[in-house]
Short mmCIF file of C-alpha atoms in Angstrom, two decimals:
data_model
loop_
_atom_site.label_atom_id
_atom_site.label_comp_id
_atom_site.label_asym_id
_atom_site.label_seq_id
_atom_site.Cartn_x
_atom_site.Cartn_y
_atom_site.Cartn_z
CA MET C 282 74.72 26.29 15.04
CA TRP C 283 74.20 29.91 13.96
CA VAL C 284 70.41 29.67 13.85
CA GLY C 285 69.54 26.78 16.15
CA ILE C 286 71.99 27.17 19.03
CA VAL C 287 72.81 30.89 19.04
CA LEU C 288 69.75 32.75 17.74
CA ILE C 289 67.00 30.42 18.95
CA ARG C 290 68.33 28.72 22.07
CA HIS C 291 70.51 31.51 23.50
CA ASP C 292 68.91 34.67 22.09
CA GLY C 293 65.36 33.38 22.44
CA LEU C 294 64.23 34.20 18.89
CA ASP C 295 61.45 32.18 17.32
CA PRO C 296 62.45 30.00 14.33
CA GLN C 297 60.95 32.37 11.76
CA ARG C 298 62.81 35.46 12.99
CA ALA C 299 66.04 33.51 13.48
CA GLY C 300 65.77 32.00 10.01
CA ALA C 301 65.10 35.44 8.55
CA LEU C 302 68.45 36.69 9.88
CA ALA C 303 70.34 33.82 8.23
CA THR C 304 68.37 34.32 5.01
CA ALA C 305 69.18 38.05 5.08
CA PHE C 306 72.89 37.24 5.39
CA LEU C 307 72.82 34.68 2.55
CA GLY C 308 70.71 36.97 0.37
CA ALA C 309 73.15 39.82 0.90
CA VAL C 310 76.07 37.56 -0.08
CA VAL C 311 74.27 36.60 -3.30
CA ALA C 312 73.32 40.21 -4.11
CA SER C 313 76.88 41.41 -3.55
CA SER C 314 78.39 38.63 -5.65
CA LEU C 315 75.85 39.18 -8.43
CA SER C 316 76.81 42.85 -8.52
CA ILE C 317 80.58 42.33 -8.49
CA ALA C 318 81.07 39.22 -10.68
CA PRO C 319 80.06 40.84 -14.03
CA ARG C 320 82.42 43.77 -13.46
CA ILE C 321 85.19 41.87 -11.69
CA ASP C 322 87.88 43.48 -13.86
CA ARG C 323 86.96 46.97 -12.62
CA VAL C 324 87.43 46.26 -8.91
CA ARG C 325 90.85 46.35 -7.24
CA GLY C 326 91.03 43.22 -5.15
CA THR C 327 94.04 44.47 -3.19
CA ILE C 328 91.76 47.12 -1.67
CA ALA C 329 88.28 45.60 -1.82
CA VAL C 330 89.10 42.17 -0.37
CA PRO C 331 90.81 43.35 2.85
CA ALA C 332 88.13 46.03 3.24
CA GLY C 333 85.31 43.54 2.65
CA PHE C 334 86.52 41.01 5.19
CA ALA C 335 87.33 43.80 7.67
CA VAL C 336 83.77 45.14 7.42
CA ALA C 337 82.46 41.59 7.87
CA ALA C 338 84.63 41.19 10.98
CA ALA C 339 83.29 44.44 12.41
CA ALA C 340 79.71 43.30 11.71
CA PHE C 341 80.22 39.98 13.50
CA PHE C 342 81.89 41.62 16.49
CA ALA C 343 78.98 44.06 16.68
CA MET C 344 76.49 41.16 16.60
CA ALA C 345 78.06 39.87 19.79
CA LEU C 346 77.25 43.16 21.54
CA THR C 347 73.54 43.50 20.78
CA ARG C 348 70.29 41.55 20.97
CA ASP C 349 68.13 44.20 19.33
CA TYR C 350 66.49 42.47 16.37
CA ALA C 351 66.53 45.45 13.99
CA THR C 352 70.21 46.02 14.70
CA LEU C 353 70.99 42.33 14.20
CA LEU C 354 69.13 42.38 10.88
CA ALA C 355 71.10 45.40 9.65
CA LEU C 356 74.38 43.81 10.75
CA HIS C 357 73.54 40.53 9.01
CA VAL C 358 72.86 42.41 5.77
CA ALA C 359 76.04 44.49 6.07
CA GLY C 360 78.12 41.43 6.90
CA GLY C 361 76.66 39.48 3.99
CA LEU C 362 77.37 42.26 1.50
CA ALA C 363 80.96 42.49 2.73
CA VAL C 364 81.52 38.73 2.66
CA GLY C 365 80.08 38.48 -0.85
CA CYS C 366 82.53 41.12 -2.06
CA GLY C 367 85.53 39.39 -0.49
CA LEU C 368 84.54 35.91 -1.65
CA SER C 369 83.84 36.89 -5.27
CA LEU C 370 87.18 38.62 -5.67
CA THR C 371 88.99 35.78 -3.93
CA HIS C 372 87.43 33.16 -6.20
CA SER C 373 88.32 35.34 -9.19
CA ALA C 374 91.95 35.48 -8.08
CA ILE C 375 92.02 31.69 -7.65
CA GLY C 376 90.55 31.29 -11.15
CA ALA C 377 93.25 33.58 -12.57
CA SER C 378 96.09 31.66 -10.90
CA PRO C 379 98.45 29.39 -12.88
CA ASN C 380 96.72 26.27 -11.49
CA PRO C 381 93.13 26.98 -10.40
CA HIS C 382 92.38 23.28 -9.85
CA ARG C 383 95.13 22.74 -7.31
CA LEU C 384 94.58 26.05 -5.54
CA ILE C 385 90.81 25.59 -5.10
CA ALA C 386 91.41 21.99 -3.95
CA THR C 387 93.81 23.32 -1.32
CA GLY C 388 91.22 25.90 -0.31
CA PHE C 389 88.54 23.24 0.12
CA THR C 390 90.89 21.14 2.26
CA VAL C 391 91.77 24.05 4.54
CA LEU C 392 88.08 24.97 4.77
CA SER C 393 87.26 21.42 5.87
CA LEU C 394 89.94 21.58 8.58
CA LEU C 395 88.65 24.95 9.78
CA SER C 396 85.07 23.68 9.81
CA LEU C 397 86.06 20.60 11.80
CA GLY C 398 87.83 22.74 14.40
CA PHE C 399 84.94 25.22 14.51
CA LEU C 400 82.28 22.54 15.00
CA GLY C 401 84.42 20.73 17.55
CA ALA C 402 85.34 23.72 19.73
CA VAL C 403 82.70 26.42 19.40
CA PRO C 404 79.72 24.46 20.83
CA HIS C 405 81.71 23.87 24.04
CA ALA C 406 82.66 27.56 24.17
CA ILE C 407 79.01 28.53 23.71
CA ALA C 408 77.97 26.24 26.55
CA ALA C 409 80.59 27.82 28.81
CA PHE C 410 80.40 31.51 27.85
CA GLY C 411 77.14 32.05 25.95
CA GLY C 412 75.94 32.24 22.37
CA GLN C 413 77.72 35.49 21.54
CA VAL C 414 81.03 33.56 21.49
CA ALA C 415 80.07 32.24 18.04
CA PHE C 416 79.93 35.76 16.62
CA VAL C 417 83.28 36.62 18.22
CA VAL C 418 84.87 33.54 16.62
CA LEU C 419 83.34 34.34 13.22
CA GLY C 420 84.59 37.91 13.54
CA ALA C 421 88.08 36.66 14.35
CA ILE C 422 88.02 34.42 11.25
CA MET C 423 86.98 37.36 9.06
CA LEU C 424 89.66 39.57 10.62
CA THR C 425 92.31 36.92 9.90
CA ALA C 426 91.14 36.80 6.27
CA ALA C 427 91.34 40.60 6.04
CA LEU C 428 94.89 40.66 7.40
CA ALA C 429 95.98 37.86 5.06
CA ALA C 430 94.52 39.72 2.06
CA LEU C 431 96.15 42.95 3.17
CA ALA C 432 99.51 41.20 3.40
CA GLY C 433 99.54 39.55 -0.01
CA PHE C 434 96.41 39.58 -2.16
CA PRO C 435 97.53 39.35 -5.82
CA GLU C 436 97.40 42.47 -7.96
CA ARG C 437 95.47 42.02 -11.17
CA ARG C 438 95.32 44.43 -14.07
CA ALA C 439 92.52 44.51 -16.62
CA ALA C 440 93.55 43.79 -20.20
CA ALA C 441 93.59 46.96 -22.30
CA SER C 442 93.37 47.63 -26.02
CA PRO C 443 96.26 49.37 -27.84
CA ASP C 444 94.71 52.79 -27.14
CA SER C 445 94.83 52.00 -23.38
CA VAL C 446 91.03 51.68 -23.13
CA PRO C 447 89.91 48.58 -21.15
CA ARG C 448 88.62 45.89 -23.49
CA ALA C 449 84.95 44.96 -23.42
CA LEU C 450 84.56 41.45 -22.03
CA PRO C 451 82.89 38.87 -24.30
CA LYS C 452 79.64 37.22 -23.30
CA LEU C 453 79.87 34.01 -21.33
CA SER C 454 79.52 30.95 -23.55
CA ARG C 455 76.56 28.57 -23.37
CA ARG C 456 78.78 25.83 -21.98
CA VAL C 457 79.80 28.09 -19.07
CA TRP C 458 76.16 28.91 -18.33
CA PHE C 459 75.23 25.22 -18.43
CA ALA C 460 78.05 24.42 -16.00
CA MET C 461 76.94 27.19 -13.64
CA VAL C 462 73.32 25.99 -13.62
CA GLY C 463 74.46 22.41 -13.05
CA THR C 464 76.59 23.54 -10.13
CA SER C 465 73.69 25.42 -8.57
CA LEU C 466 71.56 22.27 -8.74
CA LEU C 467 74.37 20.28 -7.11
CA THR C 468 74.37 22.70 -4.19
CA VAL C 469 70.57 22.50 -3.91
CA SER C 470 70.73 18.72 -3.47
CA HIS C 471 73.74 19.02 -1.17
CA SER C 472 72.13 21.49 1.23
CA MET C 473 68.76 19.73 1.06
CA MET C 474 70.13 16.41 2.27
CA LEU C 475 72.53 17.81 4.87
CA SER C 476 69.72 19.90 6.36
CA PHE C 477 67.63 16.78 6.99
CA LEU C 478 70.30 14.11 7.48
CA GLU C 479 69.71 13.98 11.25
CA PRO C 480 65.87 13.90 11.24
CA ILE C 481 65.90 11.33 8.42
CA GLY C 482 68.12 9.06 10.50
CA LEU C 483 65.90 9.43 13.55
CA ALA C 484 62.81 8.79 11.41
CA HIS C 485 64.42 5.54 10.22
CA GLY C 486 64.60 4.47 13.86
CA PHE C 487 68.34 4.91 14.38
CA GLY C 488 69.53 6.09 17.79
CA THR C 489 70.73 9.62 18.45
CA GLY C 490 74.22 8.31 19.18
CA GLN C 491 74.34 6.47 15.87
CA VAL C 492 73.32 9.57 13.93
CA MET C 493 75.84 11.73 15.81
CA ASN C 494 78.60 9.26 14.91
CA VAL C 495 77.67 9.63 11.25
CA LEU C 496 77.88 13.42 11.54
CA LEU C 497 81.30 13.09 13.18
CA GLY C 498 82.41 10.79 10.38
CA ILE C 499 81.33 13.41 7.84
CA GLY C 500 83.58 15.98 9.48
CA LEU C 501 86.58 13.65 9.38
CA VAL C 502 86.10 12.34 5.84
CA ASN C 503 85.48 15.84 4.44
CA MET C 504 89.21 16.53 4.70
CA LEU C 505 89.94 13.97 1.97
CA PRO C 506 88.09 14.98 -1.24
CA GLY C 507 90.07 18.19 -1.76
CA LEU C 508 93.36 16.33 -1.46
CA LEU C 509 92.09 13.53 -3.70
CA ALA C 510 90.92 16.01 -6.33
CA ALA C 511 94.35 17.66 -6.35
CA LEU C 512 96.11 14.32 -6.79
CA LEU C 513 93.80 13.21 -9.61
CA GLU C 514 93.92 16.51 -11.51
CA ARG C 515 95.70 15.08 -14.56
CA LYS C 516 94.51 11.49 -14.18
CA VAL C 517 90.73 11.97 -14.41
CA SER C 518 88.89 14.03 -17.03
CA SER C 519 86.75 16.90 -15.81
CA ARG C 520 83.98 15.72 -18.14
CA ALA C 521 83.80 12.32 -16.44
CA VAL C 522 83.77 13.85 -12.96
CA MET C 523 81.18 16.51 -13.82
CA ILE C 524 78.76 13.94 -15.24
CA ALA C 525 79.40 11.23 -12.64
CA GLY C 526 79.15 13.65 -9.69
CA PRO C 527 75.39 14.31 -9.78
CA VAL C 528 74.69 10.66 -10.65
CA LEU C 529 76.55 9.51 -7.54
CA GLN C 530 74.88 12.27 -5.53
CA ALA C 531 71.47 10.94 -6.63
CA ILE C 532 72.34 7.35 -5.67
CA LEU C 533 73.64 8.34 -2.23
CA GLY C 534 70.80 10.79 -1.58
CA PHE C 535 68.16 8.22 -2.50
CA THR C 536 69.86 5.64 -0.26
CA LEU C 537 69.89 8.05 2.68
CA ALA C 538 66.24 8.98 2.27
CA ARG C 539 64.87 5.47 1.67
CA SER C 540 67.13 2.86 3.30
CA THR C 541 66.29 1.58 6.79
CA LEU C 542 69.61 -0.25 7.13
CA PHE C 543 72.00 1.69 9.34
CA GLY C 544 75.07 0.48 7.46
CA ALA C 545 73.74 1.85 4.18
CA TYR C 546 72.65 5.09 5.86
CA ALA C 547 76.04 5.57 7.55
CA PHE C 548 78.08 4.83 4.42
CA ALA C 549 75.97 7.06 2.19
CA GLY C 550 75.89 9.82 4.82
CA VAL C 551 79.67 9.93 5.21
CA ILE C 552 80.33 9.87 1.45
CA PHE C 553 77.52 12.21 0.34
CA PRO C 554 79.20 15.58 1.19
CA THR C 555 82.51 14.53 -0.36
CA VAL C 556 80.86 14.23 -3.77
CA MET C 557 80.12 17.95 -3.81
CA ILE C 558 83.64 18.98 -2.79
CA PHE C 559 85.37 16.62 -5.23
CA THR C 560 83.09 17.45 -8.16
CA HIS C 561 83.12 21.20 -7.49
CA THR C 562 86.93 21.24 -7.68
CA PHE C 563 86.82 19.95 -11.27
CA ILE C 564 83.90 22.26 -12.14
CA PHE C 565 85.83 25.27 -10.85
CA ALA C 566 88.84 24.40 -13.01
CA PHE C 567 86.53 23.86 -16.00
CA LEU C 568 84.98 27.31 -15.54
CA ALA C 569 88.41 28.92 -15.14
CA ARG C 570 89.60 27.34 -18.40
CA ASN C 571 86.52 28.34 -20.36
CA ASP C 572 86.16 31.87 -18.98
CA PRO C 573 89.53 33.66 -18.79
CA SER C 574 87.75 36.78 -17.48
CA THR C 575 87.03 34.78 -14.25
CA ARG C 576 83.50 36.21 -14.06
CA ALA C 577 82.05 32.70 -13.78
CA VAL C 578 84.27 31.60 -10.90
CA ALA C 579 83.71 34.99 -9.25
CA ALA C 580 80.02 34.04 -9.15
CA THR C 581 80.80 30.93 -7.06
CA PRO C 582 79.15 32.50 -3.97
CA VAL C 583 75.97 32.99 -6.02
CA MET C 584 75.89 29.33 -7.02
CA ALA C 585 76.72 28.08 -3.52
CA MET C 586 74.52 30.41 -1.49
CA THR C 587 71.52 30.14 -3.82
CA GLY C 588 71.60 26.38 -3.45
CA SER C 589 72.07 26.68 0.30
CA ALA C 590 69.01 28.92 0.52
CA ILE C 591 66.74 26.86 -1.75
CA GLY C 592 67.71 23.36 -0.57
CA PRO C 593 66.39 23.49 3.02
CA ILE C 594 63.04 25.07 2.17
CA LEU C 595 62.52 22.77 -0.83
CA GLY C 596 63.40 19.70 1.22
CA GLY C 597 61.25 20.85 4.12
CA THR C 598 58.23 21.49 1.91
CA THR C 599 58.63 18.13 0.18
CA ALA C 600 59.04 16.26 3.46
CA ASP C 601 56.08 18.06 5.02
CA HIS C 602 53.73 16.95 2.25
CA PHE C 603 55.12 13.55 1.25
CA GLY C 604 57.48 12.41 4.03
CA TYR C 605 61.26 12.29 4.30
CA GLY C 606 61.50 9.58 1.65
CA SER C 607 60.38 12.10 -0.97
CA ILE C 608 63.61 14.05 -0.47
CA GLY C 609 65.39 11.19 -2.21
CA TRP C 610 63.19 11.54 -5.28
CA THR C 611 63.69 15.31 -5.28
CA ILE C 612 67.46 14.85 -5.26
CA VAL C 613 67.18 12.34 -8.12
CA ALA C 614 65.22 14.89 -10.18
CA ALA C 615 67.69 17.71 -9.44
CA ALA C 616 70.64 15.43 -10.19
CA GLY C 617 69.09 14.40 -13.51
CA ILE C 618 68.81 18.02 -14.64
CA SER C 619 72.30 18.76 -13.33
CA THR C 620 73.74 15.82 -15.28
CA LEU C 621 72.05 17.08 -18.45
CA CYS C 622 73.54 20.54 -17.89
CA PHE C 623 77.06 19.16 -17.45
CA TRP C 624 76.64 16.95 -20.52
CA GLN C 625 75.66 20.02 -22.54
CA ALA C 626 78.61 21.96 -21.12
CA ASN C 627 81.02 19.28 -22.32
CA ARG C 628 79.51 18.58 -25.74
CA ARG C 629 82.23 20.40 -27.66
CA PRO C 630 85.99 20.17 -27.13
CA GLU C 631 87.31 22.57 -24.53
CA PRO C 632 89.19 25.52 -26.08
CA ALA C 633 92.82 25.87 -25.14
CA LEU C 634 92.47 29.11 -23.22
CA ALA C 635 95.08 30.26 -20.75
CA PRO C 636 93.73 31.74 -17.53
CA ALA C 637 94.23 35.44 -16.89
CA THR C 638 97.35 36.31 -14.97
CA ALA C 639 97.46 37.44 -11.38
CA ALA C 640 100.91 38.41 -10.17
CA PRO C 641 101.74 38.93 -6.48
CA ARG C 642 102.18 42.49 -5.39
#
């Protein structure tokens, strides 16, 4: 919607320039998160999170007032840097909570509801009032996040040594790094397939209405995996979910790319996005348990946005040279490496580490 409907259709930008704006935003999010995550204990979330989301809101509101490309580019970079700051500190606070699994599952569920409302209402508003409405809505969402953080973001104090000097944080373990790489590969496959789900369906000969019904089904079903992950927190091992997730993603992705039966395409299409949400909930809790400093979970935007940036261009290049069916094989390869990473991450018993504390102000 951001690139196709607003920047290309309404603002008249060519695909390359429109895509560059989105890439600039995502790149800024990644750069900001990469900068903040390693030093997460030195940043006061009670100040930085409201400020970050407020700056992002101002950037989006300003985007609605200009069509100058250089100005839009600068605003996309500024907004991305601000969002990356707010998201990293928010994920860190979730990781430091008493129950990171349940809290991130709740967050995913609310995000799915917000996305469903956004995708259901904003296109109609754009058709009635113009493309700049999308930026106004995004600005309003960021402003709401800033106000919520200002009202009650948890205070967190860095652990200090007896002489009151902040303790040096230990290096992240190999198992944490393996889990982070595996998660990044999950997001690559996720964004790759979702970027081409519609053209793959049309290439299979399915009607536009059929494909649109599948996309609607995705929006409705996406509300369930977060709730299901919360309910199964103590009934399913994180190891089983982390290893089974990419395997199931490979099976569904291959089915979507290769099957010419609409029933198989529809079922796999509706289920495919839920695998990422469900699996990521258990991965997040795993990272929170194995890294009490919360640096790993603070880097969640890096893992998510890197995959979101690589997936579409990788899938597009593969499809351009070998056809849409090759996307299925690419997902199988990525899922295989991801499975290996998660297996390595779970080779040794998980240490009984309590997450860092984050008390409300």
